[in-house]
């Protein structure tokens, strides 16, 4: 099977590599073409432009850094739109908002092409190991045709229905994650101020019904005040804001998420926005009386 | 090794059974003595009163339903105090507040005995499987002597220092658990009202960084509106109230836990207190609209 | 002094009437011209179109129902833009969002005219009595020229600086009002469930440091479950959402307002959006155990 | 008329002074007797102990800092109980919880005395001006006898029925007040960060439907960061804690009050507990990004 692949950043490179390793013929493109050489060494062909890749391949996957990049690859000169059409499918696996996704969807469909949005949960390591979780939505036929490729890229893919649902599902997951990070921070802080060892709390949590990889991974780093940004706090807060806005549209009252969002806003206001989202622990701690706040 | 065991409720019966299976000689007592027969069939001896059990055994473990029961077994006529003394140890594994624990501790020590509070995390199934997590505090020497028995009853035991710390650690864990249950409920509700499948949300959560046994176990039941009480909501709310009170003593600001507590209070007010604590989903759902939204 | 007046709804009619009573020469326009007759009887002249009014008057005031009406009166055929220009001032006293205001401001300035946004706080009665509070922003020179007219229409006018600040000030005021309405509802509910008379609570509040016209006016009606919409709940919730969004832009953490907003969202979800915003009391009451929720 | 007065803190001193000014003969006692001198200068007599005051006076009023002080003045050596009895009345105007009040009530009645709890709403200034609001409950006959004195101390007194209701009403009022103070703080902070003048916000508020003496009195001081304790923040937070506990007993869900309480706890944790409760503005401001927090 032949696929095009647009965008060879950390994620894209790992994903395209997995496709090649599993016998796919892959035509790659990247804004800085030099980055394509590593994949050529693994058997990839290079396309000069997104349009050229789409012209050559029936299916083209994109993995780009942000909504801006996702839009320009489609709408700019030599972009996807110039060659997309009947019988061709475009799959954008970048993380973008529902609005961006819809814009691309409409444009591709107008040209007669098929579109699937398929944002992933999981970062570098899962991408390399083909262990991503894929949240797909849009053209069901195209999704079905892509399943073999998704099986190479991820441990599981979901078809969520209409365009926008992939983005929405990510927001809901991140909203829960954000509230849980606040719950952990409050618990660690309460333990600390109550004469219990926060590290022992982490050990106890890890043996019980609410043990989860995030507590296990982030907890010890939080106790050391180390917040290297795997997922920047300002992005977490943005996702919570969008999730609450989605709840507002649908009149869903979510007081716990709203309280967590205010704590993230406070962290932003204290200049912690570029640290990992677990840095919300700093404001919970301060709030509980180090007196440094 | 010979141990006494007071209280043969769901938890106590399972724990005493494990001790017998591992070759302990166990003398059991229960307020309704009939309940002792099942354990006699497994080789247990029966004590007529708590005092009789303590008289016979060097170590006596108690697993009782609430603070009231924990106090009366110690202080009432024919209670533990009548026979406790030098060289004897009393281990209360019931879930009680720090004040109750301290009262028992002082009385036992005054008689020359040693006391350990050892509340557990985990309910019926882990009790049967010897997979409890034991949160012990009090007399370190007695704790060390009990480690072999704790290894039979649980997968891990912690010694947390002074009396009261066992109870406090449980409150912190349950507070985090309660906030997480609200986060899940809000997420399921948001998914539902936003046109996403709540069941798919559970599937996605279970593959990601916040996957945890509680979501996996409770989630599907919540979607079916089934709330058989493994841990009654009114007890969860009581623990959140006590955790918030502990935070108040130590001036720990915990807005997310406070919001979660109010949701549990609302559930109580709607008559859901005797259902499982996951029934808070019912009020989150209601809050998000009988569909008129 | 001669002024034009566009929009003769409940508010506009009362305001134009006050201007006539104070000796202003007023040229009025209304989408349904019939409505102009009452004011003609008081000495007003009629303008056939917004453009005609602006052509005739140096200053034109608008009081329209919503952003849509505010925009069409300016941008549609025969609209304000066709005649506005050097030496002419346009004053929009409608309640609109900052974006609408900015759009009108830019268009008017491009034509060489001057613009002031001047939303008011206060409804029918204060409008009739010339007791409005006027929240003006935009062209300071025009504002200064309008002060005599503002003194006729209101008991006080404020100049708040750049365009948009009038709308922002209203959001902040309404946000505080919404939180206060929730505080009152929680207090009435707590009194009721605790065996105190909610009516006595209102009497006590009215004598103390937090006595305010809103509690005095709304409280007794709330106890009777009467919620005739002076200010619809869905509009209150919309203003709280916008105020929280403004806070988000500026990283202002506002946990109390966020909690209040969630309560209003819950009320919306229960179908109370078209009642007065004091109907949030219904959900607070339900939450506190009528069991009807 | 002769009355005893126990406790000469900020409130007690102002109240005793008013009684003297209105021709009451007042025998005062204070834990640190030195504090009595100012009142002696105004004509007061000093009692060496609470018991001595009660022995001398038919009616004894107490105004103490907290439940601990209220109890010790009654039950300790040389306390009220030693001299209270038939024909003597004891009126505790301190703000205490219902349990404390009941304990005192039972003890006083057992000795044959009469008891009224009469907590007040209003702080230093109203106390000085005799403008307190008095929330009385307990012995109706004693209440009726005290009305003339209550008329000196306050502008209005309410008889609320059984012992405990005075304390409960006070808690409800203070809970609403505490939420309102947070609402104002959030609004001032939002105005400030959004480019509006917080002082203008105060001016606008004072002209509208939520204008109230507290905003008018505290607002300007808050903007100057001046927090002379009329009502210490730690007492406000204690009252909110007790009000929330009352709500818990009765399963009243109060998310807005709970969020406000967490903000006051944070202020306490930052060492602001002894400042006026309006100092919660400091933590809201910090939370909203001065970057100094």
mmCIF file with all atom_site columns, N, CA and C in Angstrom, chain D residues 229-280:
data_model
loop_
_atom_site.group_PDB
_atom_site.id
_atom_site.type_symbol
_atom_site.label_atom_id
_atom_site.label_alt_id
_atom_site.label_comp_id
_atom_site.label_asym_id
_atom_site.label_entity_id
_atom_site.label_seq_id
_atom_site.pdbx_PDB_ins_code
_atom_site.Cartn_x
_atom_site.Cartn_y
_atom_site.Cartn_z
_atom_site.occupancy
_atom_site.B_iso_or_equiv
_atom_site.pdbx_formal_charge
_atom_site.auth_seq_id
_atom_site.auth_comp_id
_atom_site.auth_asym_id
_atom_site.auth_atom_id
_atom_site.pdbx_PDB_model_num
ATOM 1   N N  . UNK D 1 229 ? -8.369  45.406 61.222 1.00 0.00 ? 229 UNK D N  1
ATOM 2   C CA . UNK D 1 229 ? -9.340  44.350 61.491 1.00 0.00 ? 229 UNK D CA 1
ATOM 3   C C  . UNK D 1 229 ? -10.589 44.816 62.235 1.00 0.00 ? 229 UNK D C  1
ATOM 4   N N  . UNK D 1 230 ? -11.654 45.140 61.485 1.00 0.00 ? 230 UNK D N  1
ATOM 5   C CA . UNK D 1 230 ? -12.961 45.334 62.109 1.00 0.00 ? 230 UNK D CA 1
ATOM 6   C C  . UNK D 1 230 ? -13.513 43.947 62.437 1.00 0.00 ? 230 UNK D C  1
ATOM 7   N N  . UNK D 1 231 ? -13.335 43.015 61.504 1.00 0.00 ? 231 UNK D N  1
ATOM 8   C CA . UNK D 1 231 ? -13.743 41.623 61.705 1.00 0.00 ? 231 UNK D CA 1
ATOM 9   C C  . UNK D 1 231 ? -12.614 40.755 61.144 1.00 0.00 ? 231 UNK D C  1
ATOM 10  N N  . UNK D 1 232 ? -11.817 40.158 62.056 1.00 0.00 ? 232 UNK D N  1
ATOM 11  C CA . UNK D 1 232 ? -10.618 39.442 61.596 1.00 0.00 ? 232 UNK D CA 1
ATOM 12  C C  . UNK D 1 232 ? -10.958 38.304 60.630 1.00 0.00 ? 232 UNK D C  1
ATOM 13  N N  . UNK D 1 233 ? -10.120 38.172 59.628 1.00 0.00 ? 233 UNK D N  1
ATOM 14  C CA . UNK D 1 233 ? -10.316 37.163 58.586 1.00 0.00 ? 233 UNK D CA 1
ATOM 15  C C  . UNK D 1 233 ? -10.429 35.762 59.171 1.00 0.00 ? 233 UNK D C  1
ATOM 16  N N  . UNK D 1 234 ? -9.625  35.474 60.195 1.00 0.00 ? 234 UNK D N  1
ATOM 17  C CA . UNK D 1 234 ? -9.684  34.111 60.741 1.00 0.00 ? 234 UNK D CA 1
ATOM 18  C C  . UNK D 1 234 ? -11.050 33.829 61.377 1.00 0.00 ? 234 UNK D C  1
ATOM 19  N N  . UNK D 1 235 ? -11.710 34.858 61.889 1.00 0.00 ? 235 UNK D N  1
ATOM 20  C CA . UNK D 1 235 ? -13.047 34.641 62.452 1.00 0.00 ? 235 UNK D CA 1
ATOM 21  C C  . UNK D 1 235 ? -14.074 34.478 61.333 1.00 0.00 ? 235 UNK D C  1
ATOM 22  N N  . UNK D 1 236 ? -13.910 35.251 60.270 1.00 0.00 ? 236 UNK D N  1
ATOM 23  C CA . UNK D 1 236 ? -14.804 35.096 59.122 1.00 0.00 ? 236 UNK D CA 1
ATOM 24  C C  . UNK D 1 236 ? -14.687 33.664 58.569 1.00 0.00 ? 236 UNK D C  1
ATOM 25  N N  . UNK D 1 237 ? -13.458 33.197 58.457 1.00 0.00 ? 237 UNK D N  1
ATOM 26  C CA . UNK D 1 237 ? -13.280 31.853 57.895 1.00 0.00 ? 237 UNK D CA 1
ATOM 27  C C  . UNK D 1 237 ? -13.862 30.804 58.841 1.00 0.00 ? 237 UNK D C  1
ATOM 28  N N  . UNK D 1 238 ? -13.690 31.042 60.138 1.00 0.00 ? 238 UNK D N  1
ATOM 29  C CA . UNK D 1 238 ? -14.275 30.108 61.108 1.00 0.00 ? 238 UNK D CA 1
ATOM 30  C C  . UNK D 1 238 ? -15.797 30.070 60.946 1.00 0.00 ? 238 UNK D C  1
ATOM 31  N N  . UNK D 1 239 ? -16.411 31.227 60.781 1.00 0.00 ? 239 UNK D N  1
ATOM 32  C CA . UNK D 1 239 ? -17.864 31.251 60.614 1.00 0.00 ? 239 UNK D CA 1
ATOM 33  C C  . UNK D 1 239 ? -18.290 30.544 59.334 1.00 0.00 ? 239 UNK D C  1
ATOM 34  N N  . UNK D 1 240 ? -17.503 30.713 58.270 1.00 0.00 ? 240 UNK D N  1
ATOM 35  C CA . UNK D 1 240 ? -17.864 30.020 57.028 1.00 0.00 ? 240 UNK D CA 1
ATOM 36  C C  . UNK D 1 240 ? -17.711 28.515 57.214 1.00 0.00 ? 240 UNK D C  1
ATOM 37  N N  . UNK D 1 241 ? -16.672 28.119 57.947 1.00 0.00 ? 241 UNK D N  1
ATOM 38  C CA . UNK D 1 241 ? -16.481 26.688 58.216 1.00 0.00 ? 241 UNK D CA 1
ATOM 39  C C  . UNK D 1 241 ? -17.689 26.150 58.979 1.00 0.00 ? 241 UNK D C  1
ATOM 40  N N  . UNK D 1 242 ? -18.133 26.898 59.997 1.00 0.00 ? 242 UNK D N  1
ATOM 41  C CA . UNK D 1 242 ? -19.262 26.425 60.803 1.00 0.00 ? 242 UNK D CA 1
ATOM 42  C C  . UNK D 1 242 ? -20.553 26.434 59.986 1.00 0.00 ? 242 UNK D C  1
ATOM 43  N N  . UNK D 1 243 ? -20.712 27.421 59.117 1.00 0.00 ? 243 UNK D N  1
ATOM 44  C CA . UNK D 1 243 ? -21.914 27.470 58.280 1.00 0.00 ? 243 UNK D CA 1
ATOM 45  C C  . UNK D 1 243 ? -21.922 26.282 57.316 1.00 0.00 ? 243 UNK D C  1
ATOM 46  N N  . UNK D 1 244 ? -20.764 25.973 56.767 1.00 0.00 ? 244 UNK D N  1
ATOM 47  C CA . UNK D 1 244 ? -20.684 24.825 55.853 1.00 0.00 ? 244 UNK D CA 1
ATOM 48  C C  . UNK D 1 244 ? -20.938 23.533 56.612 1.00 0.00 ? 244 UNK D C  1
ATOM 49  N N  . UNK D 1 245 ? -20.487 23.479 57.861 1.00 0.00 ? 245 UNK D N  1
ATOM 50  C CA . UNK D 1 245 ? -20.742 22.283 58.678 1.00 0.00 ? 245 UNK D CA 1
ATOM 51  C C  . UNK D 1 245 ? -22.237 22.157 58.966 1.00 0.00 ? 245 UNK D C  1
ATOM 52  N N  . UNK D 1 246 ? -22.884 23.298 59.216 1.00 0.00 ? 246 UNK D N  1
ATOM 53  C CA . UNK D 1 246 ? -24.337 23.288 59.417 1.00 0.00 ? 246 UNK D CA 1
ATOM 54  C C  . UNK D 1 246 ? -25.028 22.790 58.147 1.00 0.00 ? 246 UNK D C  1
ATOM 55  N N  . UNK D 1 247 ? -24.534 23.253 57.003 1.00 0.00 ? 247 UNK D N  1
ATOM 56  C CA . UNK D 1 247 ? -25.077 22.787 55.741 1.00 0.00 ? 247 UNK D CA 1
ATOM 57  C C  . UNK D 1 247 ? -24.847 21.299 55.560 1.00 0.00 ? 247 UNK D C  1
ATOM 58  N N  . UNK D 1 248 ? -23.723 20.822 56.045 1.00 0.00 ? 248 UNK D N  1
ATOM 59  C CA . UNK D 1 248 ? -23.416 19.396 55.904 1.00 0.00 ? 248 UNK D CA 1
ATOM 60  C C  . UNK D 1 248 ? -24.409 18.560 56.704 1.00 0.00 ? 248 UNK D C  1
ATOM 61  N N  . UNK D 1 249 ? -24.652 18.987 57.948 1.00 0.00 ? 249 UNK D N  1
ATOM 62  C CA . UNK D 1 249 ? -25.660 18.297 58.778 1.00 0.00 ? 249 UNK D CA 1
ATOM 63  C C  . UNK D 1 249 ? -26.980 18.161 58.041 1.00 0.00 ? 249 UNK D C  1
ATOM 64  N N  . UNK D 1 250 ? -27.363 19.231 57.348 1.00 0.00 ? 250 UNK D N  1
ATOM 65  C CA . UNK D 1 250 ? -28.672 19.259 56.708 1.00 0.00 ? 250 UNK D CA 1
ATOM 66  C C  . UNK D 1 250 ? -28.609 18.969 55.215 1.00 0.00 ? 250 UNK D C  1
ATOM 67  N N  . UNK D 1 251 ? -27.432 18.471 54.772 1.00 0.00 ? 251 UNK D N  1
ATOM 68  C CA . UNK D 1 251 ? -27.270 18.129 53.361 1.00 0.00 ? 251 UNK D CA 1
ATOM 69  C C  . UNK D 1 251 ? -27.662 19.275 52.439 1.00 0.00 ? 251 UNK D C  1
ATOM 70  N N  . UNK D 1 252 ? -27.148 20.464 52.732 1.00 0.00 ? 252 UNK D N  1
ATOM 71  C CA . UNK D 1 252 ? -27.335 21.611 51.855 1.00 0.00 ? 252 UNK D CA 1
ATOM 72  C C  . UNK D 1 252 ? -26.053 21.812 51.054 1.00 0.00 ? 252 UNK D C  1
ATOM 73  N N  . UNK D 1 253 ? -26.173 21.697 49.747 1.00 0.00 ? 253 UNK D N  1
ATOM 74  C CA . UNK D 1 253 ? -25.002 21.859 48.883 1.00 0.00 ? 253 UNK D CA 1
ATOM 75  C C  . UNK D 1 253 ? -24.801 23.340 48.589 1.00 0.00 ? 253 UNK D C  1
ATOM 76  N N  . UNK D 1 254 ? -23.621 23.879 48.921 1.00 0.00 ? 254 UNK D N  1
ATOM 77  C CA . UNK D 1 254 ? -23.389 25.318 48.775 1.00 0.00 ? 254 UNK D CA 1
ATOM 78  C C  . UNK D 1 254 ? -22.041 25.576 48.106 1.00 0.00 ? 254 UNK D C  1
ATOM 79  N N  . UNK D 1 255 ? -21.956 25.309 46.812 1.00 0.00 ? 255 UNK D N  1
ATOM 80  C CA . UNK D 1 255 ? -20.658 25.395 46.121 1.00 0.00 ? 255 UNK D CA 1
ATOM 81  C C  . UNK D 1 255 ? -20.018 26.778 46.134 1.00 0.00 ? 255 UNK D C  1
ATOM 82  N N  . UNK D 1 256 ? -20.831 27.840 46.077 1.00 0.00 ? 256 UNK D N  1
ATOM 83  C CA . UNK D 1 256 ? -20.244 29.183 46.058 1.00 0.00 ? 256 UNK D CA 1
ATOM 84  C C  . UNK D 1 256 ? -19.624 29.504 47.414 1.00 0.00 ? 256 UNK D C  1
ATOM 85  N N  . UNK D 1 257 ? -20.348 29.194 48.489 1.00 0.00 ? 257 UNK D N  1
ATOM 86  C CA . UNK D 1 257 ? -19.796 29.432 49.824 1.00 0.00 ? 257 UNK D CA 1
ATOM 87  C C  . UNK D 1 257 ? -18.554 28.579 50.060 1.00 0.00 ? 257 UNK D C  1
ATOM 88  N N  . UNK D 1 258 ? -18.575 27.356 49.537 1.00 0.00 ? 258 UNK D N  1
ATOM 89  C CA . UNK D 1 258 ? -17.419 26.476 49.719 1.00 0.00 ? 258 UNK D CA 1
ATOM 90  C C  . UNK D 1 258 ? -16.192 27.051 49.012 1.00 0.00 ? 258 UNK D C  1
ATOM 91  N N  . UNK D 1 259 ? -16.400 27.609 47.814 1.00 0.00 ? 259 UNK D N  1
ATOM 92  C CA . UNK D 1 259 ? -15.271 28.218 47.095 1.00 0.00 ? 259 UNK D CA 1
ATOM 93  C C  . UNK D 1 259 ? -14.752 29.442 47.852 1.00 0.00 ? 259 UNK D C  1
ATOM 94  N N  . UNK D 1 260 ? -15.675 30.225 48.397 1.00 0.00 ? 260 UNK D N  1
ATOM 95  C CA . UNK D 1 260 ? -15.268 31.407 49.162 1.00 0.00 ? 260 UNK D CA 1
ATOM 96  C C  . UNK D 1 260 ? -14.472 30.989 50.404 1.00 0.00 ? 260 UNK D C  1
ATOM 97  N N  . UNK D 1 261 ? -14.931 29.917 51.059 1.00 0.00 ? 261 UNK D N  1
ATOM 98  C CA . UNK D 1 261 ? -14.236 29.441 52.259 1.00 0.00 ? 261 UNK D CA 1
ATOM 99  C C  . UNK D 1 261 ? -12.799 29.032 51.940 1.00 0.00 ? 261 UNK D C  1
ATOM 100 N N  . UNK D 1 262 ? -12.611 28.375 50.793 1.00 0.00 ? 262 UNK D N  1
ATOM 101 C CA . UNK D 1 262 ? -11.248 27.968 50.420 1.00 0.00 ? 262 UNK D CA 1
ATOM 102 C C  . UNK D 1 262 ? -10.355 29.186 50.198 1.00 0.00 ? 262 UNK D C  1
ATOM 103 N N  . UNK D 1 263 ? -10.942 30.267 49.679 1.00 0.00 ? 263 UNK D N  1
ATOM 104 C CA . UNK D 1 263 ? -10.152 31.492 49.489 1.00 0.00 ? 263 UNK D CA 1
ATOM 105 C C  . UNK D 1 263 ? -9.750  32.085 50.842 1.00 0.00 ? 263 UNK D C  1
ATOM 106 N N  . UNK D 1 264 ? -10.678 32.079 51.793 1.00 0.00 ? 264 UNK D N  1
ATOM 107 C CA . UNK D 1 264 ? -10.333 32.585 53.133 1.00 0.00 ? 264 UNK D CA 1
ATOM 108 C C  . UNK D 1 264 ? -9.281  31.686 53.783 1.00 0.00 ? 264 UNK D C  1
ATOM 109 N N  . UNK D 1 265 ? -9.384  30.374 53.572 1.00 0.00 ? 265 UNK D N  1
ATOM 110 C CA . UNK D 1 265 ? -8.374  29.460 54.128 1.00 0.00 ? 265 UNK D CA 1
ATOM 111 C C  . UNK D 1 265 ? -7.006  29.779 53.536 1.00 0.00 ? 265 UNK D C  1
ATOM 112 N N  . UNK D 1 266 ? -7.015  30.069 52.251 1.00 0.00 ? 266 UNK D N  1
ATOM 113 C CA . UNK D 1 266 ? -5.744  30.418 51.618 1.00 0.00 ? 266 UNK D CA 1
ATOM 114 C C  . UNK D 1 266 ? -5.177  31.682 52.264 1.00 0.00 ? 266 UNK D C  1
ATOM 115 N N  . UNK D 1 267 ? -6.050  32.664 52.474 1.00 0.00 ? 267 UNK D N  1
ATOM 116 C CA . UNK D 1 267 ? -5.582  33.909 53.093 1.00 0.00 ? 267 UNK D CA 1
ATOM 117 C C  . UNK D 1 267 ? -4.992  33.607 54.468 1.00 0.00 ? 267 UNK D C  1
ATOM 118 N N  . UNK D 1 268 ? -5.680  32.778 55.230 1.00 0.00 ? 268 UNK D N  1
ATOM 119 C CA . UNK D 1 268 ? -5.159  32.365 56.542 1.00 0.00 ? 268 UNK D CA 1
ATOM 120 C C  . UNK D 1 268 ? -3.781  31.756 56.381 1.00 0.00 ? 268 UNK D C  1
ATOM 121 N N  . UNK D 1 269 ? -3.674  30.872 55.376 1.00 0.00 ? 269 UNK D N  1
ATOM 122 C CA . UNK D 1 269 ? -2.409  30.140 55.201 1.00 0.00 ? 269 UNK D CA 1
ATOM 123 C C  . UNK D 1 269 ? -1.281  31.093 54.831 1.00 0.00 ? 269 UNK D C  1
ATOM 124 N N  . UNK D 1 270 ? -1.649  32.248 54.289 1.00 0.00 ? 270 UNK D N  1
ATOM 125 C CA . UNK D 1 270 ? -0.622  33.218 53.906 1.00 0.00 ? 270 UNK D CA 1
ATOM 126 C C  . UNK D 1 270 ? -0.349  34.206 55.030 1.00 0.00 ? 270 UNK D C  1
ATOM 127 N N  . UNK D 1 271 ? -0.928  33.933 56.196 1.00 0.00 ? 271 UNK D N  1
ATOM 128 C CA . UNK D 1 271 ? -0.621  34.758 57.362 1.00 0.00 ? 271 UNK D CA 1
ATOM 129 C C  . UNK D 1 271 ? -1.475  36.014 57.483 1.00 0.00 ? 271 UNK D C  1
ATOM 130 N N  . UNK D 1 272 ? -2.610  36.054 56.795 1.00 0.00 ? 272 UNK D N  1
ATOM 131 C CA . UNK D 1 272 ? -3.459  37.248 56.837 1.00 0.00 ? 272 UNK D CA 1
ATOM 132 C C  . UNK D 1 272 ? -4.608  37.118 57.830 1.00 0.00 ? 272 UNK D C  1
ATOM 133 N N  . UNK D 1 273 ? -4.604  36.069 58.627 1.00 0.00 ? 273 UNK D N  1
ATOM 134 C CA . UNK D 1 273 ? -5.741  35.747 59.494 1.00 0.00 ? 273 UNK D CA 1
ATOM 135 C C  . UNK D 1 273 ? -6.117  36.828 60.494 1.00 0.00 ? 273 UNK D C  1
ATOM 136 N N  . UNK D 1 274 ? -5.143  37.643 60.882 1.00 0.00 ? 274 UNK D N  1
ATOM 137 C CA . UNK D 1 274 ? -5.433  38.669 61.883 1.00 0.00 ? 274 UNK D CA 1
ATOM 138 C C  . UNK D 1 274 ? -5.827  40.005 61.268 1.00 0.00 ? 274 UNK D C  1
ATOM 139 N N  . UNK D 1 275 ? -5.734  40.111 59.944 1.00 0.00 ? 275 UNK D N  1
ATOM 140 C CA . UNK D 1 275 ? -6.190  41.338 59.277 1.00 0.00 ? 275 UNK D CA 1
ATOM 141 C C  . UNK D 1 275 ? -7.707  41.282 59.108 1.00 0.00 ? 275 UNK D C  1
ATOM 142 N N  . UNK D 1 276 ? -8.280  42.372 58.620 1.00 0.00 ? 276 UNK D N  1
ATOM 143 C CA . UNK D 1 276 ? -9.705  42.364 58.340 1.00 0.00 ? 276 UNK D CA 1
ATOM 144 C C  . UNK D 1 276 ? -10.023 41.310 57.281 1.00 0.00 ? 276 UNK D C  1
ATOM 145 N N  . UNK D 1 277 ? -11.237 40.791 57.320 1.00 0.00 ? 277 UNK D N  1
ATOM 146 C CA . UNK D 1 277 ? -11.579 39.720 56.376 1.00 0.00 ? 277 UNK D CA 1
ATOM 147 C C  . UNK D 1 277 ? -11.546 40.199 54.920 1.00 0.00 ? 277 UNK D C  1
ATOM 148 N N  . UNK D 1 278 ? -11.583 41.523 54.732 1.00 0.00 ? 278 UNK D N  1
ATOM 149 C CA . UNK D 1 278 ? -11.480 42.041 53.363 1.00 0.00 ? 278 UNK D CA 1
ATOM 150 C C  . UNK D 1 278 ? -10.090 41.786 52.775 1.00 0.00 ? 278 UNK D C  1
ATOM 151 N N  . UNK D 1 279 ? -9.141  41.365 53.611 1.00 0.00 ? 279 UNK D N  1
ATOM 152 C CA . UNK D 1 279 ? -7.786  41.061 53.128 1.00 0.00 ? 279 UNK D CA 1
ATOM 153 C C  . UNK D 1 279 ? -7.769  39.858 52.195 1.00 0.00 ? 279 UNK D C  1
ATOM 154 N N  . UNK D 1 280 ? -8.912  39.167 52.078 1.00 0.00 ? 280 UNK D N  1
ATOM 155 C CA . UNK D 1 280 ? -8.988  38.087 51.091 1.00 0.00 ? 280 UNK D CA 1
ATOM 156 C C  . UNK D 1 280 ? -8.702  38.659 49.699 1.00 0.00 ? 280 UNK D C  1
#
